[in-house]
XYZ file of N, CA, C and O in Angstrom:
884
model
N 11.455 -0.140 -20.662
C 10.937 -1.014 -19.605
C 10.833 -0.232 -18.312
O 11.798 0.414 -17.902
N 9.651 -0.261 -17.711
C 9.485 0.296 -16.372
C 9.253 -0.859 -15.410
O 8.256 -1.577 -15.513
N 10.177 -1.041 -14.495
C 10.077 -2.077 -13.472
C 9.430 -1.455 -12.233
O 10.008 -0.556 -11.612
N 8.225 -1.918 -11.891
C 7.470 -1.332 -10.785
C 7.775 -2.095 -9.511
O 7.454 -3.276 -9.376
N 8.402 -1.430 -8.564
C 8.851 -2.056 -7.333
C 8.170 -1.410 -6.120
O 7.120 -0.785 -6.242
N 8.779 -1.556 -4.969
C 8.154 -1.171 -3.706
C 9.123 -0.423 -2.805
O 10.353 -0.532 -2.961
N 8.578 0.310 -1.841
C 9.427 1.002 -0.866
C 10.033 0.040 0.152
O 10.953 0.404 0.894
N 9.564 -1.197 0.194
C 10.071 -2.166 1.170
C 11.540 -2.502 0.958
O 12.205 -3.000 1.866
N 12.055 -2.253 -0.244
C 13.457 -2.593 -0.522
C 14.423 -1.762 0.326
O 15.574 -2.150 0.526
N 13.967 -0.626 0.840
C 14.834 0.257 1.616
C 14.896 -0.112 3.094
O 15.667 0.488 3.842
N 14.074 -1.068 3.524
C 14.096 -1.466 4.921
C 13.099 -0.710 5.775
O 12.038 -0.320 5.298
N 13.451 -0.477 7.019
C 12.536 0.144 7.973
C 13.100 1.468 8.466
O 14.298 1.589 8.741
N 12.228 2.463 8.567
C 12.625 3.789 9.041
C 12.328 3.948 10.527
O 11.318 3.451 11.030
N 13.198 4.681 11.217
C 12.913 5.087 12.578
C 11.874 6.199 12.589
O 11.582 6.806 11.550
N 11.337 6.482 13.752
C 10.242 7.440 13.872
C 10.586 8.804 13.296
O 9.766 9.439 12.626
N 11.818 9.262 13.520
C 12.193 10.621 13.105
C 13.177 10.640 11.943
O 13.733 11.698 11.628
N 13.408 9.511 11.308
C 14.331 9.477 10.188
C 13.696 10.086 8.939
O 12.477 9.985 8.736
N 14.504 10.699 8.070
C 13.958 11.262 6.824
C 13.456 10.161 5.906
O 13.895 9.009 5.986
N 12.545 10.505 5.030
C 11.937 9.532 4.133
C 12.947 8.969 3.146
O 13.972 9.581 2.866
N 12.605 7.792 2.601
C 13.467 7.155 1.616
C 13.605 8.029 0.373
O 12.613 8.510 -0.176
N 14.850 8.202 -0.072
C 15.129 8.859 -1.337
C 15.600 7.808 -2.345
O 15.870 6.666 -1.983
N 15.703 8.212 -3.590
C 16.158 7.272 -4.612
C 17.574 6.770 -4.342
O 17.928 5.654 -4.757
N 18.393 7.570 -3.651
C 19.764 7.158 -3.356
C 19.908 6.535 -1.967
O 21.032 6.287 -1.507
N 18.797 6.260 -1.282
C 18.856 5.564 0.004
C 19.374 4.142 -0.218
O 18.892 3.444 -1.112
N 20.373 3.699 0.558
C 20.885 2.332 0.381
C 19.793 1.286 0.606
O 18.952 1.432 1.503
N 19.806 0.257 -0.207
C 18.852 -0.837 -0.038
C 19.177 -1.607 1.251
O 20.343 -1.882 1.540
N 18.144 -1.969 1.998
C 18.336 -2.707 3.248
C 17.104 -3.558 3.557
O 16.468 -3.404 4.601
N 16.726 -4.468 2.646
C 15.536 -5.296 2.880
C 15.711 -6.165 4.121
O 16.804 -6.657 4.389
N 14.621 -6.369 4.858
C 14.707 -7.083 6.136
C 13.915 -8.379 6.151
O 13.818 -9.025 7.191
N 13.325 -8.766 5.035
C 12.584 -10.019 4.959
C 12.892 -10.686 3.628
O 13.305 -10.004 2.669
N 12.703 -12.007 3.514
C 12.923 -12.671 2.223
C 12.063 -12.068 1.113
O 12.507 -11.954 -0.035
N 10.840 -11.661 1.461
C 9.956 -11.064 0.463
C 10.547 -9.774 -0.096
O 10.674 -9.595 -1.313
N 10.937 -8.860 0.789
C 11.480 -7.583 0.319
C 12.853 -7.766 -0.320
O 13.228 -7.012 -1.231
N 13.600 -8.793 0.117
C 14.896 -9.079 -0.513
C 14.710 -9.521 -1.959
O 15.514 -9.174 -2.836
N 13.638 -10.281 -2.220
C 13.367 -10.697 -3.598
C 13.024 -9.498 -4.467
O 13.390 -9.429 -5.646
N 12.321 -8.529 -3.882
C 12.002 -7.300 -4.615
C 13.275 -6.509 -4.918
O 13.465 -5.988 -6.021
N 14.150 -6.425 -3.911
C 15.394 -5.684 -4.086
C 16.260 -6.321 -5.170
O 16.853 -5.619 -6.003
N 16.321 -7.654 -5.174
C 17.147 -8.332 -6.175
C 16.636 -8.068 -7.586
O 17.431 -7.900 -8.524
N 15.316 -8.020 -7.754
C 14.773 -7.747 -9.089
C 15.109 -6.327 -9.531
O 15.389 -6.089 -10.719
N 15.115 -5.374 -8.599
C 15.526 -4.005 -8.934
C 16.971 -3.993 -9.438
O 17.297 -3.337 -10.439
N 17.840 -4.725 -8.738
C 19.253 -4.750 -9.113
C 19.463 -5.406 -10.476
O 20.321 -4.969 -11.258
N 18.687 -6.447 -10.764
C 18.811 -7.116 -12.065
C 18.451 -6.164 -13.200
O 19.149 -6.074 -14.212
N 17.354 -5.428 -13.023
C 16.942 -4.468 -14.055
C 18.011 -3.394 -14.252
O 18.382 -3.060 -15.385
N 18.525 -2.862 -13.146
C 19.557 -1.823 -13.244
C 20.820 -2.367 -13.904
O 21.484 -1.664 -14.683
N 21.150 -3.631 -13.604
C 22.346 -4.236 -14.187
C 22.198 -4.420 -15.694
O 23.162 -4.234 -16.451
N 21.005 -4.783 -16.146
C 20.783 -4.917 -17.592
C 20.918 -3.571 -18.298
O 21.402 -3.498 -19.432
N 20.492 -2.511 -17.620
C 20.667 -1.182 -18.220
C 22.149 -0.840 -18.322
O 22.618 -0.378 -19.377
N 22.891 -1.079 -17.226
C 24.306 -0.724 -17.205
C 25.130 -1.569 -18.168
O 26.031 -1.055 -18.848
N 24.822 -2.870 -18.234
C 25.634 -3.787 -19.037
C 25.255 -3.794 -20.513
O 26.120 -3.763 -21.398
N 23.964 -3.828 -20.790
C 23.496 -4.009 -22.163
C 22.780 -2.798 -22.745
O 22.324 -2.834 -23.892
N 22.633 -1.744 -21.931
C 21.967 -0.558 -22.440
C 20.457 -0.693 -22.532
O 19.809 0.067 -23.274
N 19.896 -1.667 -21.831
C 18.440 -1.818 -21.839
C 17.806 -0.514 -21.350
O 18.139 -0.029 -20.271
N 16.892 0.087 -22.119
C 16.267 1.342 -21.693
C 15.254 1.105 -20.582
O 14.043 1.062 -20.819
N 15.763 0.927 -19.380
C 14.917 0.529 -18.246
C 14.940 1.574 -17.144
O 15.928 2.275 -16.933
N 13.819 1.646 -16.431
C 13.677 2.514 -15.264
C 13.037 1.710 -14.147
O 12.383 0.691 -14.383
N 13.215 2.176 -12.912
C 12.643 1.519 -11.741
C 11.820 2.534 -10.955
O 12.249 3.680 -10.787
N 10.636 2.126 -10.525
C 9.852 2.974 -9.623
C 9.625 2.215 -8.327
O 9.401 1.001 -8.327
N 9.718 2.928 -7.222
C 9.487 2.351 -5.894
C 8.326 3.084 -5.256
O 8.428 4.264 -4.926
N 7.228 2.371 -5.100
C 5.981 3.008 -4.657
C 5.628 2.635 -3.225
O 5.995 1.560 -2.726
N 4.890 3.512 -2.591
C 4.397 3.259 -1.240
C 3.108 2.428 -1.303
O 2.686 1.990 -2.377
N 2.476 2.193 -0.169
C 1.284 1.345 -0.092
C 0.132 1.879 -0.939
O -0.264 3.037 -0.796
N -0.399 1.029 -1.805
C -1.557 1.382 -2.622
C -2.851 0.928 -1.959
O -2.862 -0.018 -1.167
N -3.941 1.593 -2.326
C -5.276 1.122 -1.953
C -6.258 1.610 -2.995
O -5.992 2.558 -3.730
N -7.406 0.921 -3.065
C -8.417 1.294 -4.044
C -9.237 0.089 -4.456
O -9.117 -0.995 -3.870
N -10.089 0.228 -5.468
C -10.945 -0.863 -5.939
C -10.133 -2.057 -6.423
O -8.997 -1.923 -6.849
N -10.758 -3.223 -6.345
C -10.203 -4.483 -6.862
C -8.958 -4.970 -6.126
O -8.284 -5.880 -6.602
N -8.640 -4.402 -4.979
C -7.475 -4.885 -4.243
C -7.810 -6.197 -3.532
O -8.911 -6.392 -3.031
N -6.839 -7.094 -3.477
C -7.051 -8.405 -2.866
C -7.537 -8.272 -1.425
O -7.019 -7.452 -0.654
N -8.527 -9.086 -1.034
C -9.040 -9.033 0.346
C -8.033 -9.494 1.381
O -8.321 -9.453 2.581
N -6.850 -9.934 0.963
C -5.788 -10.246 1.921
C -5.100 -8.974 2.419
O -4.438 -9.001 3.460
N -5.237 -7.887 1.674
C -4.567 -6.642 2.027
C -5.342 -5.899 3.124
O -6.528 -6.133 3.350
N -4.653 -4.961 3.790
C -5.177 -4.369 5.024
C -6.559 -3.740 4.873
O -7.494 -4.112 5.583
N -6.718 -2.783 3.977
C -7.982 -2.054 3.891
C -9.139 -2.947 3.447
O -10.202 -2.950 4.086
N -9.003 -3.749 2.376
C -10.106 -4.664 2.026
C -10.406 -5.674 3.134
O -11.565 -6.027 3.345
N -9.348 -6.129 3.843
C -9.551 -7.080 4.943
C -10.387 -6.449 6.049
O -11.298 -7.089 6.606
N -10.100 -5.204 6.371
C -10.881 -4.502 7.396
C -12.337 -4.392 6.971
O -13.257 -4.663 7.747
N -12.554 -4.008 5.719
C -13.925 -3.853 5.202
C -14.663 -5.180 5.235
O -15.806 -5.264 5.713
N -14.023 -6.229 4.726
C -14.660 -7.546 4.669
C -15.039 -8.048 6.054
O -16.179 -8.484 6.276
N -14.101 -7.994 6.981
C -14.385 -8.484 8.328
C -15.449 -7.649 9.019
O -16.313 -8.185 9.717
N -15.390 -6.342 8.810
C -16.391 -5.475 9.431
C -17.792 -5.806 8.922
O -18.736 -5.926 9.717
N -17.924 -5.976 7.620
C -19.242 -6.267 7.049
C -19.788 -7.616 7.506
O -20.999 -7.819 7.569
N -18.880 -8.549 7.829
C -19.288 -9.872 8.290
C -19.278 -9.997 9.807
O -19.400 -11.108 10.349
N -19.120 -8.853 10.496
C -19.093 -8.824 11.970
C -18.047 -9.783 12.538
O -18.247 -10.418 13.574
N -16.899 -9.858 11.837
C -15.780 -10.677 12.280
C -14.713 -9.785 12.910
O -14.615 -8.587 12.603
N -13.881 -10.345 13.807
C -12.799 -9.539 14.389
C -11.904 -8.943 13.305
O -11.605 -9.593 12.308
N -11.493 -7.711 13.526
C -10.591 -7.025 12.610
C -9.187 -7.112 13.200
O -8.873 -6.424 14.177
N -8.320 -7.990 12.661
C -7.000 -8.204 13.269
C -6.006 -7.106 12.916
O -5.846 -6.746 11.757
N -5.349 -6.575 13.930
C -4.310 -5.573 13.741
C -3.034 -6.095 14.383
O -3.017 -6.411 15.580
N -1.975 -6.192 13.593
C -0.722 -6.765 14.090
C -0.070 -5.895 15.164
O -0.031 -4.665 15.058
N 0.450 -6.573 16.197
C 1.224 -5.887 17.224
C 0.436 -4.807 17.930
O -0.706 -5.014 18.348
N 1.056 -3.624 18.048
C 0.381 -2.499 18.704
C -0.328 -1.588 17.707
O -0.912 -0.577 18.097
N -0.245 -1.937 16.416
C -0.915 -1.134 15.396
C -0.231 0.174 15.069
O -0.764 0.991 14.308
N 0.965 0.381 15.604
C 1.661 1.652 15.413
C 2.564 1.666 14.176
O 3.279 2.652 13.945
N 2.544 0.589 13.408
C 3.333 0.578 12.179
C 2.811 1.663 11.234
O 1.602 1.824 11.082
N 3.729 2.361 10.621
C 3.369 3.507 9.772
C 3.627 3.174 8.301
O 4.683 2.651 7.949
N 2.645 3.492 7.475
C 2.790 3.325 6.039
C 2.386 4.623 5.345
O 1.539 5.373 5.840
N 2.984 4.843 4.184
C 2.665 5.999 3.347
C 1.649 5.519 2.309
O 1.956 4.657 1.490
N 0.432 6.055 2.349
C -0.668 5.543 1.532
C -0.874 6.357 0.262
O -0.806 7.591 0.275
N -1.163 5.628 -0.843
C -1.371 6.268 -2.142
C -2.548 5.601 -2.850
O -2.592 4.363 -2.964
N -3.477 6.397 -3.334
C -4.624 5.866 -4.074
C -4.145 5.304 -5.406
O -3.298 5.885 -6.087
N -4.697 4.159 -5.788
C -4.186 3.419 -6.945
C -4.247 4.234 -8.244
O -3.357 4.125 -9.097
N -5.253 5.058 -8.413
C -5.351 5.867 -9.633
C -4.197 6.867 -9.728
O -3.702 7.155 -10.834
N -3.757 7.383 -8.581
C -2.606 8.281 -8.581
C -1.336 7.532 -8.957
O -0.466 8.070 -9.655
N -1.219 6.289 -8.506
C -0.062 5.470 -8.892
C -0.058 5.255 -10.407
O 0.984 5.353 -11.058
N -1.220 4.966 -10.970
C -1.319 4.778 -12.425
C -0.874 6.027 -13.173
O -0.153 5.941 -14.185
N -1.283 7.191 -12.678
C -0.859 8.445 -13.311
C 0.661 8.604 -13.253
O 1.291 9.078 -14.208
N 1.248 8.206 -12.123
C 2.705 8.300 -11.978
C 3.407 7.360 -12.945
O 4.440 7.719 -13.541
N 2.860 6.165 -13.119
C 3.434 5.202 -14.066
C 3.463 5.785 -15.476
O 4.479 5.718 -16.184
N 2.350 6.374 -15.893
C 2.297 6.986 -17.222
C 3.293 8.136 -17.341
O 3.934 8.311 -18.387
N 3.443 8.919 -16.273
C 4.387 10.043 -16.309
C 5.816 9.547 -16.495
O 6.600 10.129 -17.266
N 6.164 8.455 -15.818
C 7.520 7.906 -15.938
C 7.736 7.325 -17.329
O 8.781 7.540 -17.955
N 6.758 6.567 -17.827
C 6.888 5.972 -19.162
C 7.048 7.048 -20.234
O 7.847 6.913 -21.159
N 6.300 8.137 -20.099
C 6.315 9.175 -21.125
C 7.522 10.098 -21.019
O 8.068 10.536 -22.040
N 7.964 10.378 -19.786
C 8.978 11.425 -19.619
C 10.205 10.994 -18.810
O 11.163 11.765 -18.702
N 10.179 9.789 -18.228
C 11.298 9.346 -17.414
C 12.542 9.061 -18.234
O 12.474 8.854 -19.452
N 13.697 9.047 -17.565
C 14.971 8.832 -18.227
C 15.489 7.429 -17.939
O 15.574 7.021 -16.783
N 15.841 6.648 -18.971
C 16.406 5.307 -18.754
C 17.594 5.349 -17.797
O 18.408 6.284 -17.836
N 17.651 4.350 -16.936
C 18.716 4.292 -15.952
C 18.381 4.979 -14.648
O 19.116 4.852 -13.664
N 17.252 5.684 -14.609
C 16.844 6.406 -13.404
C 15.823 5.596 -12.605
O 15.128 4.736 -13.133
N 15.741 5.906 -11.319
C 14.685 5.362 -10.473
C 13.875 6.524 -9.923
O 14.386 7.641 -9.768
N 12.592 6.240 -9.634
C 11.680 7.284 -9.172
C 10.857 6.756 -7.995
O 10.245 5.687 -8.096
N 10.858 7.503 -6.913
C 10.010 7.167 -5.770
C 8.620 7.758 -5.975
O 8.482 8.925 -6.360
N 7.607 6.935 -5.700
C 6.213 7.385 -5.834
C 5.546 7.255 -4.470
O 5.366 6.134 -3.962
N 5.204 8.372 -3.863
C 4.596 8.349 -2.538
C 3.369 9.229 -2.454
O 3.180 10.139 -3.256
N 2.551 8.938 -1.459
C 1.332 9.712 -1.273
C 1.473 10.866 -0.315
O 0.523 11.621 -0.096
N 2.692 10.998 0.288
C 2.906 12.046 1.291
C 1.834 11.966 2.367
O 1.269 12.975 2.792
N 1.546 10.727 2.786
C 0.434 10.501 3.709
C 0.780 9.344 4.647
O 0.408 8.196 4.400
N 1.505 9.637 5.705
C 1.898 8.617 6.668
C 0.797 8.423 7.716
O 0.384 9.374 8.376
N 0.343 7.174 7.836
C -0.749 6.859 8.774
C -0.430 5.548 9.480
O 0.020 4.583 8.857
N -0.676 5.501 10.788
C -0.513 4.254 11.536
C -1.599 3.261 11.143
O -2.741 3.651 10.844
N -1.265 1.982 11.160
C -2.237 0.952 10.786
C -3.505 1.020 11.631
O -4.614 0.842 11.117
N -3.349 1.281 12.920
C -4.527 1.327 13.786
C -5.435 2.487 13.394
O -6.679 2.377 13.454
N -4.833 3.594 12.947
C -5.644 4.739 12.532
C -6.334 4.471 11.198
O -7.446 4.956 10.955
N -5.680 3.692 10.326
C -6.338 3.276 9.086
C -7.584 2.464 9.422
O -8.668 2.693 8.868
N -7.426 1.520 10.338
C -8.558 0.668 10.731
C -9.700 1.501 11.310
O -10.874 1.296 10.974
N -9.374 2.427 12.176
C -10.409 3.261 12.790
C -11.096 4.145 11.752
O -12.319 4.338 11.808
N -10.318 4.667 10.804
C -10.904 5.521 9.760
C -11.875 4.721 8.898
O -12.960 5.205 8.561
N -11.475 3.498 8.516
C -12.360 2.652 7.719
C -13.644 2.373 8.487
O -14.755 2.472 7.936
N -13.513 2.037 9.753
C -14.690 1.715 10.565
C -15.628 2.906 10.710
O -16.860 2.751 10.663
N -15.068 4.081 10.874
C -15.899 5.277 11.030
C -16.664 5.599 9.744
O -17.843 5.971 9.783
N -15.991 5.438 8.596
C -16.669 5.687 7.322
C -17.758 4.646 7.092
O -18.875 4.963 6.648
N -17.456 3.386 7.398
C -18.458 2.326 7.263
C -19.672 2.597 8.151
O -20.816 2.356 7.747
N -19.407 3.081 9.364
C -20.506 3.347 10.288
C -21.430 4.426 9.736
O -22.640 4.407 9.994
N -20.882 5.340 8.943
C -21.692 6.387 8.316
C -22.434 5.862 7.092
O -23.627 6.143 6.910
N -21.728 5.079 6.274
C -22.323 4.615 5.016
C -23.259 3.425 5.202
O -24.261 3.290 4.484
N -22.920 2.553 6.146
C -23.731 1.361 6.394
C -23.718 1.085 7.890
O -23.001 0.198 8.362
N -24.518 1.824 8.659
C -24.461 1.752 10.121
C -24.665 0.333 10.652
O -25.472 -0.432 10.146
N -23.899 0.020 11.678
C -24.017 -1.254 12.394
C -24.864 -1.000 13.628
O -24.475 -0.244 14.518
N -26.020 -1.636 13.701
C -26.991 -1.316 14.741
C -26.534 -1.720 16.134
O -26.678 -0.957 17.103
N -25.981 -2.947 16.256
C -25.691 -3.476 17.589
C -24.526 -2.768 18.287
O -24.507 -2.631 19.517
N -23.520 -2.325 17.516
C -22.379 -1.602 18.085
C -21.586 -0.977 16.939
O -21.883 -1.196 15.765
N -20.570 -0.221 17.299
C -19.749 0.436 16.278
C -18.773 -0.575 15.684
O -18.317 -1.501 16.355
N -18.445 -0.399 14.393
C -17.466 -1.281 13.739
C -16.125 -1.274 14.463
O -15.404 -2.279 14.466
N -15.776 -0.157 15.080
C -14.497 -0.069 15.798
C -14.389 -1.108 16.912
O -13.278 -1.501 17.294
N -15.528 -1.530 17.434
C -15.517 -2.523 18.513
C -14.991 -3.876 18.043
O -14.666 -4.744 18.867
N -14.911 -4.078 16.732
C -14.433 -5.350 16.187
C -12.907 -5.414 16.098
O -12.346 -6.491 15.863
N -12.239 -4.282 16.296
C -10.782 -4.249 16.182
C -10.139 -5.047 17.316
O -10.471 -4.869 18.490
N -9.227 -5.952 16.948
C -8.498 -6.765 17.922
C -7.016 -6.781 17.565
O -6.656 -6.932 16.404
N -6.173 -6.637 18.574
C -4.730 -6.712 18.359
C -4.294 -8.171 18.420
O -4.708 -8.918 19.307
N -3.465 -8.573 17.447
C -2.984 -9.952 17.375
C -1.456 -9.948 17.355
O -0.820 -8.903 17.182
N -0.867 -11.127 17.543
C 0.584 -11.257 17.559
C 1.192 -10.686 16.280
O 0.715 -10.970 15.174
N 2.224 -9.878 16.444
C 2.849 -9.233 15.288
C 3.456 -10.281 14.368
O 3.883 -11.352 14.813
N 3.483 -9.983 13.077
C 4.065 -10.924 12.120
C 5.576 -10.735 12.054
O 6.102 -9.652 12.340
N 6.264 -11.809 11.661
C 7.722 -11.783 11.593
C 8.200 -10.783 10.549
O 7.615 -10.655 9.477
N 9.286 -10.084 10.872
C 9.882 -9.150 9.913
C 8.994 -7.974 9.565
O 9.113 -7.412 8.472
N 8.111 -7.585 10.487
C 7.164 -6.501 10.215
C 7.862 -5.157 10.421
O 8.087 -4.720 11.551
N 8.217 -4.495 9.323
C 8.924 -3.218 9.407
C 8.045 -2.155 10.061
O 6.832 -2.108 9.860
N 8.715 -1.276 10.817
C 7.976 -0.308 11.636
C 7.415 0.861 10.821
O 6.298 1.298 11.044
N 8.206 1.364 9.874
C 7.759 2.557 9.145
C 8.334 2.577 7.745
O 9.514 2.290 7.541
N 7.477 2.872 6.772
C 7.885 3.147 5.397
C 7.388 4.540 5.032
O 6.256 4.907 5.350
N 8.211 5.280 4.338
C 7.773 6.578 3.809
C 8.758 7.006 2.742
O 9.977 6.895 2.935
N 8.261 7.438 1.601
C 9.154 7.818 0.495
C 9.088 9.313 0.217
O 8.057 9.956 0.376
N 10.222 9.827 -0.185
C 10.342 11.225 -0.601
C 10.099 11.279 -2.105
O 10.895 10.772 -2.893
N 9.008 11.886 -2.505
C 8.654 11.958 -3.916
C 9.077 13.237 -4.602
O 8.516 13.587 -5.648
N 10.084 13.916 -4.052
C 10.503 15.205 -4.619
C 10.964 15.077 -6.067
O 10.666 15.930 -6.912
N 11.692 13.998 -6.367
C 12.279 13.853 -7.702
C 11.210 13.768 -8.786
O 11.278 14.474 -9.790
N 10.203 12.920 -8.584
C 9.174 12.763 -9.613
C 8.313 14.018 -9.734
O 7.843 14.361 -10.822
N 8.139 14.730 -8.622
C 7.379 15.983 -8.675
C 8.146 17.039 -9.462
O 7.596 17.715 -10.332
N 9.430 17.192 -9.138
C 10.219 18.258 -9.746
C 10.598 17.964 -11.191
O 10.608 18.867 -12.039
N 10.903 16.700 -11.505
C 11.381 16.370 -12.847
C 10.263 15.995 -13.814
O 10.370 16.266 -15.014
N 9.211 15.368 -13.312
C 8.153 14.888 -14.199
C 6.810 15.574 -13.961
O 5.852 15.332 -14.705
N 6.718 16.393 -12.942
C 5.495 17.152 -12.709
C 4.337 16.358 -12.143
O 3.185 16.805 -12.204
N 4.632 15.189 -11.563
C 3.547 14.374 -10.991
C 3.405 14.637 -9.505
O 4.394 14.834 -8.793
N 2.156 14.611 -9.050
C 1.870 14.604 -7.622
C 0.481 14.005 -7.417
O -0.341 14.000 -8.337
N 0.203 13.451 -6.235
C -1.107 12.836 -5.998
C -2.223 13.861 -6.147
O -2.072 15.024 -5.789
N -3.353 13.403 -6.681
C -4.497 14.305 -6.840
C -5.640 13.948 -5.899
O -6.653 14.646 -5.868
N -5.493 12.857 -5.146
C -6.533 12.441 -4.198
C -6.012 12.541 -2.771
O -4.893 12.115 -2.490
N -6.817 13.082 -1.883
C -6.476 13.044 -0.464
C -6.770 11.650 0.071
O -7.586 10.910 -0.493
N -6.115 11.278 1.153
C -6.344 9.964 1.740
C -7.800 9.807 2.159
O -8.434 8.773 1.917
N -8.357 10.831 2.761
C -9.727 10.754 3.280
C -10.748 10.561 2.159
O -11.618 9.685 2.248
N -10.646 11.362 1.100
C -11.625 11.254 0.019
C -11.468 9.938 -0.737
O -12.455 9.303 -1.122
N -10.218 9.518 -0.967
C -9.976 8.261 -1.675
C -10.410 7.065 -0.849
O -10.900 6.065 -1.392
N -10.255 7.159 0.469
C -10.671 6.051 1.337
C -12.186 5.884 1.291
O -12.695 4.763 1.177
N -12.909 6.984 1.339
C -14.377 6.891 1.253
C -14.803 6.367 -0.119
O -15.730 5.550 -0.214
N -14.130 6.797 -1.174
C -14.433 6.307 -2.515
C -14.177 4.793 -2.603
O -14.970 4.049 -3.196
N -13.087 4.352 -1.994
C -12.739 2.931 -1.995
C -13.762 2.107 -1.232
O -14.229 1.058 -1.712
N -14.149 2.559 -0.059
C -15.131 1.831 0.750
C -16.469 1.762 0.034
O -17.137 0.712 0.034
N -16.865 2.861 -0.588
C -18.114 2.875 -1.343
C -18.077 1.840 -2.463
O -19.067 1.134 -2.710
N -16.925 1.717 -3.133
C -16.793 0.726 -4.206
C -16.984 -0.687 -3.657
O -17.701 -1.498 -4.250
N -16.367 -0.981 -2.529
C -16.499 -2.327 -1.958
C -17.927 -2.600 -1.487
O -18.423 -3.729 -1.606
N -18.598 -1.586 -0.977
C -20.003 -1.765 -0.575
C -20.879 -2.049 -1.798
O -21.845 -2.820 -1.705
N -20.536 -1.433 -2.918
C -21.300 -1.653 -4.148
C -20.919 -2.953 -4.846
O -21.591 -3.364 -5.801
N -19.830 -3.577 -4.385
C -19.329 -4.796 -5.036
C -19.030 -5.885 -4.007
O -18.012 -6.579 -4.096
N -19.945 -6.063 -3.064
C -19.747 -7.067 -2.020
C -19.663 -8.474 -2.611
O -18.942 -9.334 -2.091
N -20.380 -8.736 -3.686
C -20.347 -10.061 -4.309
C -18.949 -10.366 -4.827
O -18.454 -11.492 -4.680
N -18.293 -9.373 -5.436
C -16.919 -9.565 -5.917
C -15.996 -9.874 -4.751
O -15.147 -10.772 -4.823
N -16.161 -9.139 -3.657
C -15.309 -9.320 -2.487
C -15.472 -10.719 -1.913
O -14.487 -11.392 -1.575
N -16.700 -11.196 -1.816
C -16.957 -12.537 -1.277
C -16.398 -13.610 -2.216
O -15.826 -14.610 -1.765
N -16.547 -13.408 -3.530
C -16.029 -14.380 -4.498
C -14.508 -14.483 -4.414
O -13.943 -15.586 -4.407
N -13.834 -13.335 -4.352
C -12.381 -13.335 -4.258
C -11.914 -13.978 -2.963
O -10.916 -14.712 -2.942
N -12.624 -13.722 -1.882
C -12.262 -14.318 -0.594
C -12.384 -15.834 -0.648
O -11.519 -16.561 -0.140
N -13.449 -16.327 -1.286
C -13.650 -17.771 -1.425
C -12.536 -18.389 -2.268
O -12.027 -19.474 -1.953
N -12.144 -17.720 -3.343
C -11.076 -18.233 -4.203
C -9.750 -18.295 -3.452
O -8.991 -19.264 -3.570
N -9.464 -17.259 -2.668
C -8.231 -17.250 -1.892
C -8.243 -18.348 -0.841
O -7.228 -18.997 -0.593
N -9.405 -18.551 -0.231
C -9.525 -19.615 0.765
C -9.281 -20.986 0.160
O -8.595 -21.833 0.740
N -9.814 -21.207 -1.030
C -9.623 -22.484 -1.721
C -8.154 -22.665 -2.105
O -7.597 -23.761 -1.995
N -7.510 -21.591 -2.541
C -6.107 -21.652 -2.928
C -5.233 -22.011 -1.733
O -4.347 -22.865 -1.820
N -5.506 -21.385 -0.590
C -4.726 -21.659 0.611
C -4.936 -23.085 1.091
O -4.019 -23.724 1.600
N -6.157 -23.602 0.923
C -6.454 -24.989 1.319
C -5.668 -25.973 0.464
O -5.097 -26.960 0.947
N -5.583 -25.682 -0.848
C -4.821 -26.538 -1.761
C -3.342 -26.540 -1.432
O -2.661 -27.546 -1.519
N -2.837 -25.371 -1.021
C -1.418 -25.272 -0.720
C -1.080 -25.987 0.592
O 0.006 -26.453 0.794
């Protein structure tokens, strides 16, 4: 069993603190991340108590095709294409470690094939970027691929009230999976971001359909 988790279970890093390691103490700061942390502990406990051949992976922020339009990068693309404000929480200085989804899939296969039961593995892109810089990068690529005549997509960026429990920085140290399993990301953030944006431009109908479904779901709730 490979239990796929998140870097959020480790809490929030200071600007100059070292990246999360597998032995970093858990310190979730929101109910959402606490639920993730508890599931990690349950899996580890089943391994310790019953010998369940289980492993845990903690991954950084993913991006790529088919990602929900509620997530940051698809949300930026969707709003930009519809000439809607692009909301950025707080000052936009929150830092995330970004990983292309195909690289995450490769890491999952590496752990399943070669990982050791009872172990945990951090999966990171070694690519820390502020949210505001992610937004600007998406807008600049969009302006090249599908120019906005009236003004630049960056002009749509707006800062909004920060969300509760918004951790300042996540970043994982992927040394263990690199050294023990031979995995490392094969896509740069820049090339993968352009590939992702191109996919969404080629699949605008899918993006609009998913957005409508999410809107209907939220209305029902």
